[in-house]
Coordinates of C-alpha atoms in Angstrom, one line a residue:
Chain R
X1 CA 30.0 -31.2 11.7
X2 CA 30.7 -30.5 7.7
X3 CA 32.4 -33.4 7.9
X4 CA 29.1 -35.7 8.9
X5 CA 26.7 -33.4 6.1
X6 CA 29.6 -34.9 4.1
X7 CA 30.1 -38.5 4.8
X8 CA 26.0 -38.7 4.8
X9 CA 26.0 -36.6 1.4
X10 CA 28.5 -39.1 -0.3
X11 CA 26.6 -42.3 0.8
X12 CA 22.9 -41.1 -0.6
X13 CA 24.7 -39.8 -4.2
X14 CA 26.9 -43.4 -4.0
X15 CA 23.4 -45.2 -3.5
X16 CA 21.6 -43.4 -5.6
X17 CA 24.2 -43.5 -9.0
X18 CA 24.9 -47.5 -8.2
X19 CA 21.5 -48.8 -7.6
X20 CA 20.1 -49.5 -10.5
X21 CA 16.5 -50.0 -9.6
X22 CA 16.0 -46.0 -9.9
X23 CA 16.8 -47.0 -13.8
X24 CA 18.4 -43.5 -15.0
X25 CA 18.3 -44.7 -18.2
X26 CA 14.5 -44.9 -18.7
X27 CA 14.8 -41.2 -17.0
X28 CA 17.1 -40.0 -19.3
X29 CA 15.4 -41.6 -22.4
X30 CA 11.7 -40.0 -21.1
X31 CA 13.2 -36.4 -19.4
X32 CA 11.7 -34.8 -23.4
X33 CA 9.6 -37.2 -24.3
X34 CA 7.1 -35.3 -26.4
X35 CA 4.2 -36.2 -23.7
X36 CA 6.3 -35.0 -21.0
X37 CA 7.1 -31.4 -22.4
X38 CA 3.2 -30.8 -23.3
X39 CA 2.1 -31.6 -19.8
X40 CA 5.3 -29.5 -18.2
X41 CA 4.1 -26.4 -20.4
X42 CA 0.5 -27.0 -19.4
X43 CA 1.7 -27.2 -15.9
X44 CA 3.2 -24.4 -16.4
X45 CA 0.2 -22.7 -18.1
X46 CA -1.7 -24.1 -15.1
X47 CA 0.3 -22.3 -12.6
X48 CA 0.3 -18.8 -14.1
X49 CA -3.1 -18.2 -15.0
X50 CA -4.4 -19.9 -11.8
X51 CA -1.5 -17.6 -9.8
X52 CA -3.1 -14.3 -12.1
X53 CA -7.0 -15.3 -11.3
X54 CA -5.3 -15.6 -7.7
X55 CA -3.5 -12.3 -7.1
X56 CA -6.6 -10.4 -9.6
X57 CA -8.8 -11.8 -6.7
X58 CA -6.7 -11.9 -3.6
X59 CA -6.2 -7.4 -4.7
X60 CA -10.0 -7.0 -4.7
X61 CA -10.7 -8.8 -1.6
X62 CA -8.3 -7.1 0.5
X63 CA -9.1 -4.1 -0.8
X64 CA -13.0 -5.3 0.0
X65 CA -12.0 -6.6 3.4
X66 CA -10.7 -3.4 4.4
X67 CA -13.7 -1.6 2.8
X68 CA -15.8 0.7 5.7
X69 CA -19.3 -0.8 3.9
X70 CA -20.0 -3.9 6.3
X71 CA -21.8 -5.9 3.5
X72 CA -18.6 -5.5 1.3
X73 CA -15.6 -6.3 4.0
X74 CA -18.3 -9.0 4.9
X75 CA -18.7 -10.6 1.5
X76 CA -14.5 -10.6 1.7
X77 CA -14.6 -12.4 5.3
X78 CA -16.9 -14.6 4.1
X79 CA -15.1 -15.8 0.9
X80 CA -12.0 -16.1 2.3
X81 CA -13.2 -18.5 5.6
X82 CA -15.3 -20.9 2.4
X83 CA -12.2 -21.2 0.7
X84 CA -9.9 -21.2 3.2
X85 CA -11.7 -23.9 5.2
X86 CA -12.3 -26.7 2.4
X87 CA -9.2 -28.6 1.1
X88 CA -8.2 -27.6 -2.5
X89 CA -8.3 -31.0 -3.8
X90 CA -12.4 -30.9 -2.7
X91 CA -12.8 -28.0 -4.4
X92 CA -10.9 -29.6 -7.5
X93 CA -13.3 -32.6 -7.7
X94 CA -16.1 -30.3 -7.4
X95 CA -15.5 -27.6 -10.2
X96 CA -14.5 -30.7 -12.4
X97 CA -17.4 -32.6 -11.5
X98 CA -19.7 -31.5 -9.3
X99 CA -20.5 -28.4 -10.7
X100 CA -22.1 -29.8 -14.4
X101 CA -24.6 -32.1 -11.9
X102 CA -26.0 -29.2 -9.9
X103 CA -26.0 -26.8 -13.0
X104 CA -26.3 -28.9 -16.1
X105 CA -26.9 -25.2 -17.7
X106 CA -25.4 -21.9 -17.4
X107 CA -26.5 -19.0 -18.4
X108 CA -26.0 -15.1 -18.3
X109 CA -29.0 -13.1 -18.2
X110 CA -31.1 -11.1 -15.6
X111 CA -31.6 -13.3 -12.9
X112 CA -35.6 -14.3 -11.3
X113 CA -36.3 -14.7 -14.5
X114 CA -35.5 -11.9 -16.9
X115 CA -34.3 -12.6 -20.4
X116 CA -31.5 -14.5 -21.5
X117 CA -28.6 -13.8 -23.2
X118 CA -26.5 -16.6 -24.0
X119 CA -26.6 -20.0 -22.7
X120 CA -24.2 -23.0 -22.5
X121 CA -23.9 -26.9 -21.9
X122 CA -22.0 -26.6 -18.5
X123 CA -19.8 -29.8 -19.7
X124 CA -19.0 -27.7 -23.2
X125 CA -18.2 -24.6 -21.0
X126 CA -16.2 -26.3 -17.6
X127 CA -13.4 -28.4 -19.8
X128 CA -11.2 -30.0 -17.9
X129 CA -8.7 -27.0 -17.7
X130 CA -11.7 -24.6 -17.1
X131 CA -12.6 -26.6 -14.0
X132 CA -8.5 -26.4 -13.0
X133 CA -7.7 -23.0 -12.9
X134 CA -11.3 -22.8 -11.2
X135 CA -10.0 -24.7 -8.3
X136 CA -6.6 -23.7 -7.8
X137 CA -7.5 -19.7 -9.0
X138 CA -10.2 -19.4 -6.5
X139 CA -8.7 -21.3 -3.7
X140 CA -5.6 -19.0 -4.3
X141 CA -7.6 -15.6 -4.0
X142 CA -8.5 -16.5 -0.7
X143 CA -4.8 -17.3 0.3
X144 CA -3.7 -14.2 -1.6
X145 CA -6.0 -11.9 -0.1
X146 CA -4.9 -12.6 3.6
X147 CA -1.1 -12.1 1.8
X148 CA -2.9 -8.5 0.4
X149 CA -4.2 -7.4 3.2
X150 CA -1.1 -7.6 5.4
X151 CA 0.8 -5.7 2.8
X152 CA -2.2 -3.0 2.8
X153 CA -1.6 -2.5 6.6
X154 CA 2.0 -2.7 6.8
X155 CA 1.6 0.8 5.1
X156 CA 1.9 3.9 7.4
X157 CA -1.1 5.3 8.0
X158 CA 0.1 8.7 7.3
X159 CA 0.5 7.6 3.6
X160 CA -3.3 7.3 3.4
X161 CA -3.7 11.0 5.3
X162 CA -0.6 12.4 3.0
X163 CA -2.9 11.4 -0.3
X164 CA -6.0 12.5 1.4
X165 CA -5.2 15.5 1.7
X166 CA -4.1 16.2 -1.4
X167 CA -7.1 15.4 -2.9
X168 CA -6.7 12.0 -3.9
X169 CA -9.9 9.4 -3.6
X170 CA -9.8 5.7 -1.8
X171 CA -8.9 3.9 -4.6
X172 CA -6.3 6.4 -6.0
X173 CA -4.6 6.3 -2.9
X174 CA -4.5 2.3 -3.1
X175 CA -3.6 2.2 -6.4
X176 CA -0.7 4.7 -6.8
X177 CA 0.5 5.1 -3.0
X178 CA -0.2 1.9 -0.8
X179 CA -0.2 -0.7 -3.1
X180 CA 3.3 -0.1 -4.7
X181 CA 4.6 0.2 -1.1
X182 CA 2.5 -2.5 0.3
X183 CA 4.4 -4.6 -2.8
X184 CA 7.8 -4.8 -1.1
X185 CA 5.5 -7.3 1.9
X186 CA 3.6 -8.8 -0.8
X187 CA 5.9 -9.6 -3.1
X188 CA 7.9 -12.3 -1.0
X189 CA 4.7 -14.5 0.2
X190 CA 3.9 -14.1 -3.5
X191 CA 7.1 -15.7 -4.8
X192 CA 6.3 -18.8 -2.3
X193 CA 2.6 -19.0 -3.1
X194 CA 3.6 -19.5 -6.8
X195 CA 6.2 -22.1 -6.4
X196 CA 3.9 -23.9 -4.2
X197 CA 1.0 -23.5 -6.8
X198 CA 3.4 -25.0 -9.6
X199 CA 3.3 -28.5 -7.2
X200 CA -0.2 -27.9 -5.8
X201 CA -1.4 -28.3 -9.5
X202 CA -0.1 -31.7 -9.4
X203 CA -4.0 -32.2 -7.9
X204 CA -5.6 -31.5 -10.8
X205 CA -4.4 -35.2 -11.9
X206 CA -7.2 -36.7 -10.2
X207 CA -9.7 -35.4 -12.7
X208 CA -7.8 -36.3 -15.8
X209 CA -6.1 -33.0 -17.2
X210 CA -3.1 -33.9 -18.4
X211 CA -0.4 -31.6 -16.5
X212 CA 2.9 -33.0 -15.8
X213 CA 2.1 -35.2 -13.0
X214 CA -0.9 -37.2 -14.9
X215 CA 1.2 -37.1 -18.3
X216 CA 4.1 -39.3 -16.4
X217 CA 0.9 -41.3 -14.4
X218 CA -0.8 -42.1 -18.3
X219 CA 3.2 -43.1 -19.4
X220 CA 3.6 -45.6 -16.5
X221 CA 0.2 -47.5 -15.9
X222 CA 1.5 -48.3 -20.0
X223 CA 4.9 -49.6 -19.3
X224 CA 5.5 -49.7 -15.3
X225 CA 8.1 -47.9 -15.4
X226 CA 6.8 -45.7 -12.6
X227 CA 10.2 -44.8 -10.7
X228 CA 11.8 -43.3 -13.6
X229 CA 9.0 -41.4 -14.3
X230 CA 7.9 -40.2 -11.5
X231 CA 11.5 -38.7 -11.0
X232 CA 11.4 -37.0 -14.6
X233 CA 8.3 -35.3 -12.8
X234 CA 10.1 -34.3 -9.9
X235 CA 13.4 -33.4 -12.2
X236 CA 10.6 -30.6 -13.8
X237 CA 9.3 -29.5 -10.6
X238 CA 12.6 -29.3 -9.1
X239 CA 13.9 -27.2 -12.3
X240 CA 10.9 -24.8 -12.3
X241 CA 11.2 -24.1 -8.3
X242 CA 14.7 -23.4 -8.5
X243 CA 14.0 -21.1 -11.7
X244 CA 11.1 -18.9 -9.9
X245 CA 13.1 -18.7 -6.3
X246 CA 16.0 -17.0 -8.9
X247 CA 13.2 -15.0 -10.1
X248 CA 11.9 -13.8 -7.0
X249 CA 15.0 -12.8 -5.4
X250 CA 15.3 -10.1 -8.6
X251 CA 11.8 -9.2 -8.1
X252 CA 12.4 -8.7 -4.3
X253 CA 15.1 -6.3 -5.2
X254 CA 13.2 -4.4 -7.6
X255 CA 10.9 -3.6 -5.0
X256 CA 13.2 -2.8 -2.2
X257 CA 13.8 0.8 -3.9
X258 CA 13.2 3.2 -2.3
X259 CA 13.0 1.7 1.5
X260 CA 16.8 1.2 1.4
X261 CA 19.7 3.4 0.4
X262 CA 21.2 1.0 -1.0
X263 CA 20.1 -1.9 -3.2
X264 CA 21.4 -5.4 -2.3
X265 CA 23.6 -6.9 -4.7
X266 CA 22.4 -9.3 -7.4
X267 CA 23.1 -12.5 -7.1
X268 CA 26.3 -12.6 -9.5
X269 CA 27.5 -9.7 -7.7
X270 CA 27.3 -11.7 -4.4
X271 CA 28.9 -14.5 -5.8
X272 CA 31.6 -12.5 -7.5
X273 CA 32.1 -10.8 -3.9
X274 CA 32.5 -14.4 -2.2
X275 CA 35.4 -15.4 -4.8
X276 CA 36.9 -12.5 -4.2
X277 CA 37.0 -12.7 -0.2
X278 CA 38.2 -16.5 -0.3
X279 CA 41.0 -15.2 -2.7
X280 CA 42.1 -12.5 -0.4
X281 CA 42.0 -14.6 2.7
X282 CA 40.6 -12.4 6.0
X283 CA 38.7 -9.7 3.5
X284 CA 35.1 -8.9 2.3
X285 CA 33.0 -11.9 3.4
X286 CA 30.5 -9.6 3.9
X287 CA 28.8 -9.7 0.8
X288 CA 27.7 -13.0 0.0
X289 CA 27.4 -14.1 3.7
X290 CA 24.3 -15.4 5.0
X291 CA 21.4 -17.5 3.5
Chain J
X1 CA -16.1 42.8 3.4
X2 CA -14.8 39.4 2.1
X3 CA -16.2 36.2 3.8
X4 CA -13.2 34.4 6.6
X5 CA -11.1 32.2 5.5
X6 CA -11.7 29.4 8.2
X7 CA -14.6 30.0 10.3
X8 CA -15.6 27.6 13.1
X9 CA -18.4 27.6 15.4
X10 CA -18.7 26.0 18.2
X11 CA -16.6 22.8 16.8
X12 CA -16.8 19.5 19.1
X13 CA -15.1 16.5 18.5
X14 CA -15.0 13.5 20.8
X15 CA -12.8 10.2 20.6
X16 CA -15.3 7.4 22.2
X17 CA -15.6 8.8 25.7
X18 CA -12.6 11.5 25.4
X19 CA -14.3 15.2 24.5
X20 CA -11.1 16.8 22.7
X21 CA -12.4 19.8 21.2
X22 CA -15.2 21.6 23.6
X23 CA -16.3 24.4 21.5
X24 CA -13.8 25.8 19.5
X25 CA -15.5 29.1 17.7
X26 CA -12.4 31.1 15.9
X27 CA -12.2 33.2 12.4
X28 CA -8.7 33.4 10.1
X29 CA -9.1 36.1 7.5
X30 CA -7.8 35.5 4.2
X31 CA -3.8 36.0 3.6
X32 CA -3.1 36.0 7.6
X33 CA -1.1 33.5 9.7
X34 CA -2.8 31.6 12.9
X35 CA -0.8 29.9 14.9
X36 CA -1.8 27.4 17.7
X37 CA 0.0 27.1 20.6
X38 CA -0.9 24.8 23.8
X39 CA 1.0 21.2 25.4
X40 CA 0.2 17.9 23.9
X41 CA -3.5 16.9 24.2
X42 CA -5.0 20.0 24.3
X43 CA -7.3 19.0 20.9
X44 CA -4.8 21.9 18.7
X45 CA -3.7 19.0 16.2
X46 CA -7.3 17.4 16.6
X47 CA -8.9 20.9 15.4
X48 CA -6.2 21.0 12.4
X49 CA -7.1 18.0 11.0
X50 CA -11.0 18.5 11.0
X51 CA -10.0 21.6 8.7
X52 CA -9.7 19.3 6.1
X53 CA -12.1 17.1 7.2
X54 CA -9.4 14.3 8.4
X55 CA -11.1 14.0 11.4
X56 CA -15.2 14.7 11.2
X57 CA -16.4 16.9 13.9
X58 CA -19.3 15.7 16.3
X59 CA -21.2 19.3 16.9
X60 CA -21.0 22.8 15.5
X61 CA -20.0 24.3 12.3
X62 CA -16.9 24.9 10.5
X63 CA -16.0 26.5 7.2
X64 CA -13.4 26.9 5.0
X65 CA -13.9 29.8 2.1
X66 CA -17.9 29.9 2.8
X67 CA -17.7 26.3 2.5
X68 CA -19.0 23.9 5.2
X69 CA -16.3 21.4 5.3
X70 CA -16.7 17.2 4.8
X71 CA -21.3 18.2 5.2
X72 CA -24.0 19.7 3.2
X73 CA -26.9 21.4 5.2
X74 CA -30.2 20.4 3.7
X75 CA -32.6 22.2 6.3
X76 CA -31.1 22.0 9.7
X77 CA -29.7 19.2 8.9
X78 CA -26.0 18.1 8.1
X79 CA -25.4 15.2 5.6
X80 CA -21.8 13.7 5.1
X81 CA -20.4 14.4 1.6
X82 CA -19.4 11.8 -1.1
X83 CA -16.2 10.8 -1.0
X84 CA -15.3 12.3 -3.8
X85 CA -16.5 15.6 -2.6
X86 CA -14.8 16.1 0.1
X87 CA -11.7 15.1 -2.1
X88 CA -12.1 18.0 -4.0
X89 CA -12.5 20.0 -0.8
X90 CA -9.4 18.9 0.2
X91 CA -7.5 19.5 -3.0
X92 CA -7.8 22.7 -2.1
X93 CA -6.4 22.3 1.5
X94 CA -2.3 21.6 1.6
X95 CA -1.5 20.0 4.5
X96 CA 2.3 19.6 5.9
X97 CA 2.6 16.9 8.8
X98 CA 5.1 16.5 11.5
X99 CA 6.4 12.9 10.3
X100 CA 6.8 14.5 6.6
X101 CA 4.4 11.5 5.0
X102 CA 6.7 12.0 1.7
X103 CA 5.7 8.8 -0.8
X104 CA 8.9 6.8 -0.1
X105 CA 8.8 4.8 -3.5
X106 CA 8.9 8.1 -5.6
X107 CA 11.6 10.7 -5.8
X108 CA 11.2 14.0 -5.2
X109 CA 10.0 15.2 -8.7
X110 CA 7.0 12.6 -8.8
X111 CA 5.7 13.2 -5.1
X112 CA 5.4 16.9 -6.1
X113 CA 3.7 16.1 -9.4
X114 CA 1.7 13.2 -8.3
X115 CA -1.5 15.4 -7.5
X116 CA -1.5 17.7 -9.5
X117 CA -1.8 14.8 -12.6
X118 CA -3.7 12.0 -10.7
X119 CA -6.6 15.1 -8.8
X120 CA -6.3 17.5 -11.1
X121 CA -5.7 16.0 -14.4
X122 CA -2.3 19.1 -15.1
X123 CA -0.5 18.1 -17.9
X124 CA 2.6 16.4 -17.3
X125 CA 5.5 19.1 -18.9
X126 CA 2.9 21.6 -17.0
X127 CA 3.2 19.7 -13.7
X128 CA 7.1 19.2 -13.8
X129 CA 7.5 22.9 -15.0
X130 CA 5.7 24.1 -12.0
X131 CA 7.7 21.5 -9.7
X132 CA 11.0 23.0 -10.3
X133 CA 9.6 26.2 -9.9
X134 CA 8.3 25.0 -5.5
X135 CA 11.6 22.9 -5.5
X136 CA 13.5 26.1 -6.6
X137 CA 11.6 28.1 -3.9
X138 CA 12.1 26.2 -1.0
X139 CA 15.9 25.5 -1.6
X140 CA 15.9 22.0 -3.2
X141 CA 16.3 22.0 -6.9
X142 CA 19.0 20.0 -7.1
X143 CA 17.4 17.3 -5.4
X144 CA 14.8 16.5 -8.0
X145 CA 15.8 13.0 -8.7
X146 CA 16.9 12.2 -5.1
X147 CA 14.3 9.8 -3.2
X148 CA 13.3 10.6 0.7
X149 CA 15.5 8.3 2.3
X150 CA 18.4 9.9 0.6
X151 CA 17.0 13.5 2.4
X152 CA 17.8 14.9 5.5
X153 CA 14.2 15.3 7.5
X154 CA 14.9 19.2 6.8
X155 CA 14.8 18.8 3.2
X156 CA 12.1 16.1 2.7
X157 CA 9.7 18.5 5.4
X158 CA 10.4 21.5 2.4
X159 CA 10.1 19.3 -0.5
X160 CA 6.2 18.8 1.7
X161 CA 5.5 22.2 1.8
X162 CA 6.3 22.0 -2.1
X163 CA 4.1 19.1 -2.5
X164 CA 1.0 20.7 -1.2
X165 CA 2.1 24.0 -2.8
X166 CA 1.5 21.8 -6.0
X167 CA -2.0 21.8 -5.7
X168 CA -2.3 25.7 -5.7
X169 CA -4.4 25.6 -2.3
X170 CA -5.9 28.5 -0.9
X171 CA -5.2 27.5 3.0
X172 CA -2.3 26.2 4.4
X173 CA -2.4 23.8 7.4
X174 CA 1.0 23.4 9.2
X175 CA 0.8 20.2 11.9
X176 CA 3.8 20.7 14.4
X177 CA 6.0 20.7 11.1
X178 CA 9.4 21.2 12.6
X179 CA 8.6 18.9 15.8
X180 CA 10.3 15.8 14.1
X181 CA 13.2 17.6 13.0
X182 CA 16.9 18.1 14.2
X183 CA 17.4 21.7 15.4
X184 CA 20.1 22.3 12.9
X185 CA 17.2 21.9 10.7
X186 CA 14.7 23.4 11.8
X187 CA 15.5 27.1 10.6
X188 CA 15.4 26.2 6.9
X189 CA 11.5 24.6 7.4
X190 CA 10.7 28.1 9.7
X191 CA 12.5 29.9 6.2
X192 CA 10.1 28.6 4.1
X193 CA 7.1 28.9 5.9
X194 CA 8.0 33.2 6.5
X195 CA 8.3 33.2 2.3
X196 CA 5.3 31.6 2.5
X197 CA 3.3 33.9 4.6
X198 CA 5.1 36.9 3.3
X199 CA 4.0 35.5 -0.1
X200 CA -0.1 35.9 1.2
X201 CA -0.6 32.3 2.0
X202 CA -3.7 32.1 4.3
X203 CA -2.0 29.3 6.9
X204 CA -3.0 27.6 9.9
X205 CA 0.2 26.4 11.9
X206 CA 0.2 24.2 15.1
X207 CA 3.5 24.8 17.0
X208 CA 6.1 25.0 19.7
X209 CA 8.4 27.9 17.4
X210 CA 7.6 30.8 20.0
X211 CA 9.9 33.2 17.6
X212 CA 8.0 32.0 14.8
X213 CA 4.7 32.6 16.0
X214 CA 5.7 36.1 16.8
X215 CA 7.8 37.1 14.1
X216 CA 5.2 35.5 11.3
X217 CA 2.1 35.0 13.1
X218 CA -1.0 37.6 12.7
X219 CA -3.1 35.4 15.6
X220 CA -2.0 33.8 18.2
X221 CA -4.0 30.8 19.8
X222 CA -3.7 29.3 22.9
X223 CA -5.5 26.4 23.6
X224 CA -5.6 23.8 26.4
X225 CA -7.8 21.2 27.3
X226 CA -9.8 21.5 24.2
X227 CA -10.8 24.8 24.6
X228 CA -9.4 28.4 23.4
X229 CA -7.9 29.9 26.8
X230 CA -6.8 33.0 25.0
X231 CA -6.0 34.5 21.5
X232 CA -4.7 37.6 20.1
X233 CA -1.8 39.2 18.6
X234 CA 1.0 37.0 19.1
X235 CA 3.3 39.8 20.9
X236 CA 0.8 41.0 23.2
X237 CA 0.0 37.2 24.6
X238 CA 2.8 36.4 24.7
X239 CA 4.7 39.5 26.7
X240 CA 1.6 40.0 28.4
X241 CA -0.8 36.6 28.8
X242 CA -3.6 36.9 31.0
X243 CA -4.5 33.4 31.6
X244 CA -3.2 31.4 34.3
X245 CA -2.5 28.5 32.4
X246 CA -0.8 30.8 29.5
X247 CA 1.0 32.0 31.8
X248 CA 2.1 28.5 33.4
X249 CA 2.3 27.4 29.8
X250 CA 4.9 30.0 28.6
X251 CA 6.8 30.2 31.1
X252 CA 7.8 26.2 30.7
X253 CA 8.7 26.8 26.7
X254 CA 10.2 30.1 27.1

């Protein structure tokens, strides 16, 4: 068997060094073009604050959802099946521009009516990165909440009675006892949703903001080079993944206090345990094993 | 003559079609020990946990220091409190639970000060000072840093009882607290609890400990089938009870 994954491994790195079509020259010569780096750090901005309007959201609609008030777990149901049940890139096109030519004006004030306070041009206000983390923030809440609310009920019960009767209110008793515990569920599902988010905002090239994926696009419909490119794209995805999975399997850890006697080891430790066993051939396997 | 403690009248509960408690009237003068006796499903945990308004009751009246608990009367009417009312009722309520319901993600320092900062706003050096104190009491101060997994269900049930002793509450409700435990264990929970009661606490206790109940008990209450068959001093009911179904029931855990 190892030996097939390795005869089929050698014959897709031998094609892929000697043809010459994929032209790793042009990658090499584009991997830090200037253009390149701005649109991976505003991929990057991209995917935190749209993963932080996310998680902010997806918290207060599980904590909604579970609400006794019918009107408020209602509002949560109802959020959560809109934006659960429209594609992304929909909701995408529509903050970026849809929403300009239904509300050419936006303003806060007391509504049927009432005075106004301040007023924009909804084209000044929604910029193009505005109307981004719009659509993947708000489609991500949804997502996030389900993700929430699991974690909120893994909790045993007697946790909430243990707070009540102490004294402690609703929201305490979420903040300070369920949550935290609810974190070691949530935290997993969290990790995924982000690495996903870093390629879901790839979508946000079809209206024009300049993130990784549209930086490379503007590069090649120039000098049709689009093979190349496109893989110095994927080379930054691919990076970025692999750097959040790394940082989720800490995070993972952090939160497994507590539940376990004893912390799993990090992953140098696991890796120093591995050498270890294949030097002492028959011993310790134990630690690194797996994955 | 000071007011009762706990005072119920009449209490009713029902889950959906299932009446649990039918009419439980009872009174627990402050600084004395009730215990509840009776098998599984005879409404004595139910009738706990409406104390504290964990459970709200369907019909009748209860009281806890004057107090109606979890309503206000306005007329002859009853009207559920705000929820931060009946958290300040229950401050003053410690409750100890069978499955312990320690806060697994904090050690045993911070789930005996976590009340008292978050409900009562203590001071922090106050809070601690007065946590070493309970931990000392019950047996356990060198297991201040140690978190609940690391604890043997003996120790995490005292560092409870510490917990709600935190709170400085006037009534003590004990639900079946030894019932989860190892009976190696259970003598140093049972130790506790006597300090406790020789101490003055006012405390409610749902359990199977016969001895306890008569060593440490001032009332004894036997309930089955959501009613109060009998009560009494614990050492007359239970050499002498005069119900049938005490006398079937003792005569099993005996």
């Amino acid at each position: 068997m190892a030996a097939i994954v390795l005869l089929i491994a050698a014959v897709i790195v031998h094609s892929v060094v000697t043809n010459d079509r994929f032209q790793w020259g042009v990658f090499a010569d584009y991997l830090f073009d200037s253009r390149v780096l701005r649109g991976v750090r505003l991929t990057l901005e991209l995917t935190f604050v749209s993963m932080a309007i996310g998680i902010v959201l997806g918290v207060v609609l599980a904590i909604m959802r579970l609400s006794p008030n019918p009107l408020v777990s209602g509002f949560s149901w109802l959020y959560t099946w809109f934006f659960r049940g429209t594609p992304v890139l929909v909701q995408i096109l529509f903050w970026g521009i849809g929403i300009s030519a239904l509300y050419p004006k936006i303003s806060i004030g007391i509504p049927f009516g009432g005075p106004e306070f301040a007023s924009a041009n909804a084209n000044k206000l929604i910029t193009l990165f505005v109307a981004s983390i719009l659509g993947l923030g708000l489609n991500e809440g949804a997502y996030m909440a389900e993700i929430v609310r699991a974690g909120i009920l893994s909790v045993d019960e007697g946790q909430n009675e243990a707070a009540a009767s102490l004294g402690m209110t609703r929201l305490q008793t979420m903040r300070r006892i369920v949550l935290p515990q609810a974190m070691r569920v949530i935290i997993p599902p969290t990790g995924n949703e982000t690495i996903s988010m870093l390629k879901t905002t790839s979508l946000v090239s079809v209206i024009a903001y300049t993130e990784l994926l549209y930086s490379v696009q503007l590069i090649y419909s120039v000098n049709f080079k689009t093979i190349p490119l496109l893989l110095v794209a994927a080379a930054w995805y691919l990076f970025f993944t692999t750097l959040f999975s790394i940082g989720q399997y800490y995070l993972e850890r952090h939160f497994a206090r507590g539940a376990t006697r004893e912390l799993p080891p990090t992953a140098a430790q696991a890796l120093k345990a591995r050498m270890v066993g294949l030097r002492s051939p028959g011993g310790g396997r134990s630690g690194g094993g797996g994955q | 003559m000071s007011e009762p403690m706990v005072k119920a009248e009449a209490v009713h509960k029902r889950f959906g079609r299932l009446e649990v408690l039918k009419g439980i009237t009872l009174e627990l003068n402050r600084g004395e020990v009730m215990c509840m006796l009776g098998p599984s499903g005879s409404g004595k945990s139910t009738f706990l946990r409406c104390i504290n308004h964990l459970e709200k009751i369907d019909a009748g009246r209860l009281y806890v220091d004057g107090e109606l608990v979890g309503y206000q009367q306005r007329g002859d009417k009853l009207y559920e409190l705000r929820e931060s009312e009946v958290a300040v009722e229950r401050s003053q309520i410690g409750m100890v639970f069978q499955r312990f319901n320690l806060f697994p993600h904090m050690n045993t320092l911070q789930n005996v000060i976590e009340a008292p900062c978050r409900v009562k706003g203590a001071r922090k050096e106050q809070a601690v000072g007065k946590a070493r104190e309970l931990l000392d009491r019950v047996g356990l101060a060198d297991k201040i840093d140690a978190y609940p997994a690391q604890l043997s269900g003996g120790q995490q049930q005292r560092v409870a009882i510490a917990r709600a002793l935190a709170m400085e509450p006037k009534l003590m409700l004990f639900d079946e607290p030894t019932s989860a435990l190892d009976p190696e264990l259970v003598g140093d929970v049972l130790d506790a609890m006597r300090q406790l009661a020789r101490d003055g606490m006012t405390m409610v206790v749902v359990t199977h400990e016969i001895g306890f109940a008569r060593e440490a008990g001032d009332t004894l209450v036997f309930m089955d089938e959501g009613v109060i068959v009998e009560s009494g001093v614990p050492r007359d009911v239970l050499a002498n009870p005069k119900h049938e179904r005490t006398k079937a029931f003792l005569s099993k855990v005996l």
